[in-house]
mmCIF file of C-alpha atoms in Angstrom:
data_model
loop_
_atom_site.group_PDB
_atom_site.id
_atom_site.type_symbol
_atom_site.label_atom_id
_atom_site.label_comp_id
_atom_site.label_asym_id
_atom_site.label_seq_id
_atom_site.Cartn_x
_atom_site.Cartn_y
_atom_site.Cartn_z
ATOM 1 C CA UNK S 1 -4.073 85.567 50.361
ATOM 2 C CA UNK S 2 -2.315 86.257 47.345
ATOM 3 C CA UNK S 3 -2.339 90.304 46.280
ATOM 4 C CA UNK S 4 -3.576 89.508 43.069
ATOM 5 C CA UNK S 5 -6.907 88.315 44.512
ATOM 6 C CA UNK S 6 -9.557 91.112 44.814
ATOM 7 C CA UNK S 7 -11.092 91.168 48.421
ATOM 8 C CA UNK S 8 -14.288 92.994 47.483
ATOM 9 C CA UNK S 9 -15.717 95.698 44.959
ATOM 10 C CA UNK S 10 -16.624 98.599 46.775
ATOM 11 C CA UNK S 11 -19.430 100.061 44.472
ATOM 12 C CA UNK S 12 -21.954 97.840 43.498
ATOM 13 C CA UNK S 13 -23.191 99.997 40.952
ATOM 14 C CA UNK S 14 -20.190 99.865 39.211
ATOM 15 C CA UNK S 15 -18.607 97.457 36.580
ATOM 16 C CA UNK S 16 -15.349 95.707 37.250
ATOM 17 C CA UNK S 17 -12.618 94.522 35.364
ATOM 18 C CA UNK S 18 -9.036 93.426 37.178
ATOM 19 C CA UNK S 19 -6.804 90.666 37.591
ATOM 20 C CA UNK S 20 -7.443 88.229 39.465
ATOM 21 C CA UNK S 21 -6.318 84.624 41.146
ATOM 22 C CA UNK S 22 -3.092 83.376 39.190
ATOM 23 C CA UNK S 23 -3.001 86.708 36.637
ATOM 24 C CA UNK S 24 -6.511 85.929 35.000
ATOM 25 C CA UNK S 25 -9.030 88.410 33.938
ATOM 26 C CA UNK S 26 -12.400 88.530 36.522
ATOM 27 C CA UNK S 27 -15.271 90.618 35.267
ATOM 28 C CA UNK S 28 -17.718 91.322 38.037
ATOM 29 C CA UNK S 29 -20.222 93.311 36.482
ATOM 30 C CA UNK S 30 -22.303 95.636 39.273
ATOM 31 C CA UNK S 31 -26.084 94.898 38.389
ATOM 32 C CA UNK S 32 -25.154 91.102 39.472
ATOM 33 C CA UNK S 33 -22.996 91.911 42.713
ATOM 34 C CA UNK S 34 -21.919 90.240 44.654
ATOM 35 C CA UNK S 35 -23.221 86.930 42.843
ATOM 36 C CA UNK S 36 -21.125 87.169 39.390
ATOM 37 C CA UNK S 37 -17.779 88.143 41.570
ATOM 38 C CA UNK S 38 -15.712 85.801 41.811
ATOM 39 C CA UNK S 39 -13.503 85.637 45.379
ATOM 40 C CA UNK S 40 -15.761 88.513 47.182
ATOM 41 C CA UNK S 41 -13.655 88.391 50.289
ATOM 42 C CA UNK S 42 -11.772 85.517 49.909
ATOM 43 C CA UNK S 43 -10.872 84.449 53.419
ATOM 44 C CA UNK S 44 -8.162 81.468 53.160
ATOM 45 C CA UNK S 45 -6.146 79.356 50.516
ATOM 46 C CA UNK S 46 -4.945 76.255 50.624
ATOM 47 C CA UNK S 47 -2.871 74.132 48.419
ATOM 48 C CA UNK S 48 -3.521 69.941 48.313
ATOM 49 C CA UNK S 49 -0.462 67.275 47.537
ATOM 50 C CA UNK S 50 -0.994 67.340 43.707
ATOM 51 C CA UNK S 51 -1.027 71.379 43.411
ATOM 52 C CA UNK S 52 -4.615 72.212 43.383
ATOM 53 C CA UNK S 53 -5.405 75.610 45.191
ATOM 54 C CA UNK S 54 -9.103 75.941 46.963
ATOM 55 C CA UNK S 55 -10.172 78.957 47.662
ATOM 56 C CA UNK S 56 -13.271 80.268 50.127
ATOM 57 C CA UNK S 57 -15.207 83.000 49.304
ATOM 58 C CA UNK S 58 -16.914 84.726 52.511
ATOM 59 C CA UNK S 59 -19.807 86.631 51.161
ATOM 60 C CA UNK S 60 -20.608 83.599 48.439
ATOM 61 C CA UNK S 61 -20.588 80.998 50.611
ATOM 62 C CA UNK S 62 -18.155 79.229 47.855
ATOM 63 C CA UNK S 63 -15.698 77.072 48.137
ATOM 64 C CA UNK S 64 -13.278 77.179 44.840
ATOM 65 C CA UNK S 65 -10.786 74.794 43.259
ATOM 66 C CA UNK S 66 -8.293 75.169 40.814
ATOM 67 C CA UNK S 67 -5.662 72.881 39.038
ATOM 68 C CA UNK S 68 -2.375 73.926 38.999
ATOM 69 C CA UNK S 69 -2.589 75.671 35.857
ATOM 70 C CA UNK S 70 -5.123 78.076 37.381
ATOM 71 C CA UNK S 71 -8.373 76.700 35.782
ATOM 72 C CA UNK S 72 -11.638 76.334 37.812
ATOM 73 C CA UNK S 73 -12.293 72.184 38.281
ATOM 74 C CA UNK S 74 -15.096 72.422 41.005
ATOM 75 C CA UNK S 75 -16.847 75.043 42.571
ATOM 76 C CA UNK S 76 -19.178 73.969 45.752
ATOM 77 C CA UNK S 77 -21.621 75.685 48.285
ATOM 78 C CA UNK S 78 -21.136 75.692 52.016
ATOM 79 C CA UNK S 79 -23.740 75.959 54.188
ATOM 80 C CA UNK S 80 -22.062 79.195 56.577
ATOM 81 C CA UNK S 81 -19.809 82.408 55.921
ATOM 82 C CA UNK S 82 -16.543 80.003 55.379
ATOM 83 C CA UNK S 83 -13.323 81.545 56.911
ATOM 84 C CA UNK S 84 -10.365 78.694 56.660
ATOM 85 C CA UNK S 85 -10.034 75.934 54.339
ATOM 86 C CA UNK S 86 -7.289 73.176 54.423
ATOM 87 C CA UNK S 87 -7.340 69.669 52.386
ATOM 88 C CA UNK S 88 -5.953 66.398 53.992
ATOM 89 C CA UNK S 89 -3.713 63.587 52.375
ATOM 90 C CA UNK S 90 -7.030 61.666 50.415
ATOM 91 C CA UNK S 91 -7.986 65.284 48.762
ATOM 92 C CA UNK S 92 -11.291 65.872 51.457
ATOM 93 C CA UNK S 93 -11.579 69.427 52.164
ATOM 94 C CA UNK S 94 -12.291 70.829 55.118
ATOM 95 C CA UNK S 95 -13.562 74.366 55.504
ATOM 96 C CA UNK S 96 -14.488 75.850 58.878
ATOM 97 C CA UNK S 97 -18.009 77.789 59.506
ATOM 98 C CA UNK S 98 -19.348 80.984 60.805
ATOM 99 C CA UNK S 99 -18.488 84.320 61.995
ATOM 100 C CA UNK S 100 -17.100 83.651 64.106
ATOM 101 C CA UNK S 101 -16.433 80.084 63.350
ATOM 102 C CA UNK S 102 -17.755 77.649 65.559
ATOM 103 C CA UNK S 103 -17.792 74.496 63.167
ATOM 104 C CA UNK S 104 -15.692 72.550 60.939
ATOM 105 C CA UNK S 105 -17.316 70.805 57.436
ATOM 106 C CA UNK S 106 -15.451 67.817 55.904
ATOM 107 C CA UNK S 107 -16.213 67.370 52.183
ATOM 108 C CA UNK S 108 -14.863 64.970 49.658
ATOM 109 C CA UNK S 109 -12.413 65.892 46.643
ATOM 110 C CA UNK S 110 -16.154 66.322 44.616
ATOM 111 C CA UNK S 111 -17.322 68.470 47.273
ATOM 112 C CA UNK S 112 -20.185 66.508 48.733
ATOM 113 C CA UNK S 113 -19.934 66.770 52.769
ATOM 114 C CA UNK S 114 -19.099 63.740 54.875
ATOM 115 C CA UNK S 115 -19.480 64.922 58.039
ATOM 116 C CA UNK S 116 -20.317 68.423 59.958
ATOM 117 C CA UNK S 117 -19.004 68.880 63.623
ATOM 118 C CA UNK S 118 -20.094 71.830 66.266
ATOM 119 C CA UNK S 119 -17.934 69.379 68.653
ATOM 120 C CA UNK S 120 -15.093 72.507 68.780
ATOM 121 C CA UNK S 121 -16.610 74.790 70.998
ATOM 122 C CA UNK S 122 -15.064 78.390 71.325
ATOM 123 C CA UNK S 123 -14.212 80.248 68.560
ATOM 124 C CA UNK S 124 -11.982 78.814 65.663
ATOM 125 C CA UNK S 125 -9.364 81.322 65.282
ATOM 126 C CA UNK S 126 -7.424 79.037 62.594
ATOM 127 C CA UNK S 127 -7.012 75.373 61.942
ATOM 128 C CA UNK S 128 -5.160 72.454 60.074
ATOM 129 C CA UNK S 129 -5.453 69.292 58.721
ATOM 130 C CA UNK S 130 -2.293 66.556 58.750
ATOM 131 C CA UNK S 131 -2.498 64.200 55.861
ATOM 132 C CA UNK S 132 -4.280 61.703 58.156
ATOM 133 C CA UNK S 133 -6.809 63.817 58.170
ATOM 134 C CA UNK S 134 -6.674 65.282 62.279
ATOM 135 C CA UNK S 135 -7.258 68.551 62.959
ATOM 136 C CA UNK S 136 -5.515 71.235 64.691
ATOM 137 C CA UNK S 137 -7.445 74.153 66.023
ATOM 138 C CA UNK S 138 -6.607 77.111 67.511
ATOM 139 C CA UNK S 139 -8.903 78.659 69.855
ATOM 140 C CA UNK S 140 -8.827 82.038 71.262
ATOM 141 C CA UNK S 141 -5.700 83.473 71.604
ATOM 142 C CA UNK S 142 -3.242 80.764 73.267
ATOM 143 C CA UNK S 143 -4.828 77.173 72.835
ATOM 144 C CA UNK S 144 -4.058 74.769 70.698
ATOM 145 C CA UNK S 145 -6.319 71.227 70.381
ATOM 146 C CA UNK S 146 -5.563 67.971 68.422
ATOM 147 C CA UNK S 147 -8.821 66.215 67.466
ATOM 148 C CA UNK S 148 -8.905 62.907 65.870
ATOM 149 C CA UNK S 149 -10.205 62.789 62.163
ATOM 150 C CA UNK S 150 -13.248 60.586 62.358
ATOM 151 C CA UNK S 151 -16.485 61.679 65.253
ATOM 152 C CA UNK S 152 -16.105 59.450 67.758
ATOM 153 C CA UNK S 153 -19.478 58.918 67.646
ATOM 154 C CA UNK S 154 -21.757 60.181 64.706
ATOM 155 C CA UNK S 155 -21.321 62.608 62.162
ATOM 156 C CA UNK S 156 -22.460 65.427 64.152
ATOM 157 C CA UNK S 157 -20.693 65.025 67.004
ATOM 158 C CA UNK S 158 -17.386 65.133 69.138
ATOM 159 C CA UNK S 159 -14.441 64.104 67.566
ATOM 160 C CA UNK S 160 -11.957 62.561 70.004
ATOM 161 C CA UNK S 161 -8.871 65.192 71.595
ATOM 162 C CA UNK S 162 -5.508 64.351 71.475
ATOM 163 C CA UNK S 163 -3.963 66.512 73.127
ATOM 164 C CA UNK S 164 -4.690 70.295 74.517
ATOM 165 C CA UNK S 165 -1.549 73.054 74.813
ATOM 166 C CA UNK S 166 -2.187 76.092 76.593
ATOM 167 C CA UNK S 167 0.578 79.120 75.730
ATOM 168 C CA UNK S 168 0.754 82.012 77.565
ATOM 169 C CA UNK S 169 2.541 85.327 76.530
ATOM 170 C CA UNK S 170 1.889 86.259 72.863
ATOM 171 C CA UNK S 171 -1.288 85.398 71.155
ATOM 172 C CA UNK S 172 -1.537 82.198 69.041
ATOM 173 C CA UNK S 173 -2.661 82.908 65.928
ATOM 174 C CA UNK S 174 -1.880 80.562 63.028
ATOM 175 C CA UNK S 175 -1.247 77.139 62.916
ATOM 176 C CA UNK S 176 0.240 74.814 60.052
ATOM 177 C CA UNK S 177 1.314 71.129 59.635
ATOM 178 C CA UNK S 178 3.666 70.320 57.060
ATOM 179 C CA UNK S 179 4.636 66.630 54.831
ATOM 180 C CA UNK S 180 6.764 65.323 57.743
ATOM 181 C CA UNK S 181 3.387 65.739 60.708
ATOM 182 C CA UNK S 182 5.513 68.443 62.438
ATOM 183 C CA UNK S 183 2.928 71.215 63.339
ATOM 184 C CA UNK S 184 4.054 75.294 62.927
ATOM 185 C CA UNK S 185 2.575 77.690 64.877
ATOM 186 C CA UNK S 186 2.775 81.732 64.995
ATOM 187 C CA UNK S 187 3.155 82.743 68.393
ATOM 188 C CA UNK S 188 2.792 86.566 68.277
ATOM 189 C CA UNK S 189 6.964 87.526 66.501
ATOM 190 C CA UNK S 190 8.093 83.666 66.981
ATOM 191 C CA UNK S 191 7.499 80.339 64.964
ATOM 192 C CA UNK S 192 7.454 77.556 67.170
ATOM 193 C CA UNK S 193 7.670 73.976 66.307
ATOM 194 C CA UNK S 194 5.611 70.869 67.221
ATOM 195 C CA UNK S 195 5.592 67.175 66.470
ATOM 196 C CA UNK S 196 2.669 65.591 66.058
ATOM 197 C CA UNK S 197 2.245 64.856 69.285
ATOM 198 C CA UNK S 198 2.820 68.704 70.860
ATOM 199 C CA UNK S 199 6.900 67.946 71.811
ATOM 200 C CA UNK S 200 8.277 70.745 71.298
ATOM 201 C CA UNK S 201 11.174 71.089 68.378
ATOM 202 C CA UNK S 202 11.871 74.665 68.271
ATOM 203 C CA UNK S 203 14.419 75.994 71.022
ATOM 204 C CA UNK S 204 12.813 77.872 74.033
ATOM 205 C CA UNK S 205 11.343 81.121 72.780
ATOM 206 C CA UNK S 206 10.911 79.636 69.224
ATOM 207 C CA UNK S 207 12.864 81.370 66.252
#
């Protein structure tokens, strides 16, 4: 998260002023908090092909979007304490649920939800979205899954796996896809590389 974004005001019966997300003034006055504060705990950020940013905020229950000139364009409530948020090729958004989180919603680019899943059982430590629209989770500390995009059967249920990698050694923590499919993952020091369908590119050891 960018350092400019506040992660909480620590007296609530204080008033705030400060900078906030892209330089721009937040006022989060203290008889209203934490409703009138914009980002209270902002968890994740993610940035969609055109330049918008979306932001979750973990005490709202929010889910924010800017343009690329900084300048709210949709603001939408999740259902769950959001932690990660990632947008696919089409613009849906896809924020995962819970604390821990146990669940990944899919929303359009208006924010209305398409589909809610509880299929990825374990804890969600991170997770991405290709432009296809599959999803990459990590779970615990050293497994990586590849679901398909759509439920295989109903909007509330499984989606279909791909593939499963198991790495031992250092923890897995993050996971990213970028344009080209290939899939980046932070393996405690190292960044190792994936292609879409877990080869690995990276050298042994990673980089």
């Amino acid at each position: 998260v960018p350092p400019s974004i506040p992660f909480m005001v620590p007296d609530a019966s204080a008033d705030w002023s400060f900078e906030g997300f892209l330089g721009q003034p937040f006022y989060c006055p203290g008889s209203d908090w934490p409703n009138n504060c914009w980002f209270n705990s902002p968890q994740d950020v993610a940035i969609d092909n055109s330049g918008n940013i979306y932001v979750v905020s973990f005490f709202q229950q929010k889910v924010y979007k800017h343009n690329s000139a900084g300048n709210l364009v949709l603001e939408f409530s999740v259902p769950d304490r959001p932690r990660e948020v990632d947008v696919d090729g089409s613009g849906n958004i896809y924020v995962s649920l819970g604390n821990p989180a146990s669940s990944i919603a899919k929303y359009d680019s208006s924010g209305n939800l398409i589909t809610q899943s509880s299929a990825f059982s374990g804890e969600i430590v991170d997770f991405a979205v290709d432009n296809a629209g599959d999803i990459y989770v990590v779970y615990g500390s050293n497994e990586l899954r590849k679901f398909e995009s759509s439920p295989c059967c109903g909007a509330n249920s499984g989606h279909n796996l791909l593939f499963n990698i198991n790495y031992s050694g250092d923890a897995l923590t993050v996971v990213e896809v970028d344009q080209s499919g290939n899939v980046h993952l932070g393996l405690g020091p190292t960044l190792k590389t994936v292609d879409s369908s877990g080869n690995e590119l990276t050298p042994a050891g990673g980089i």
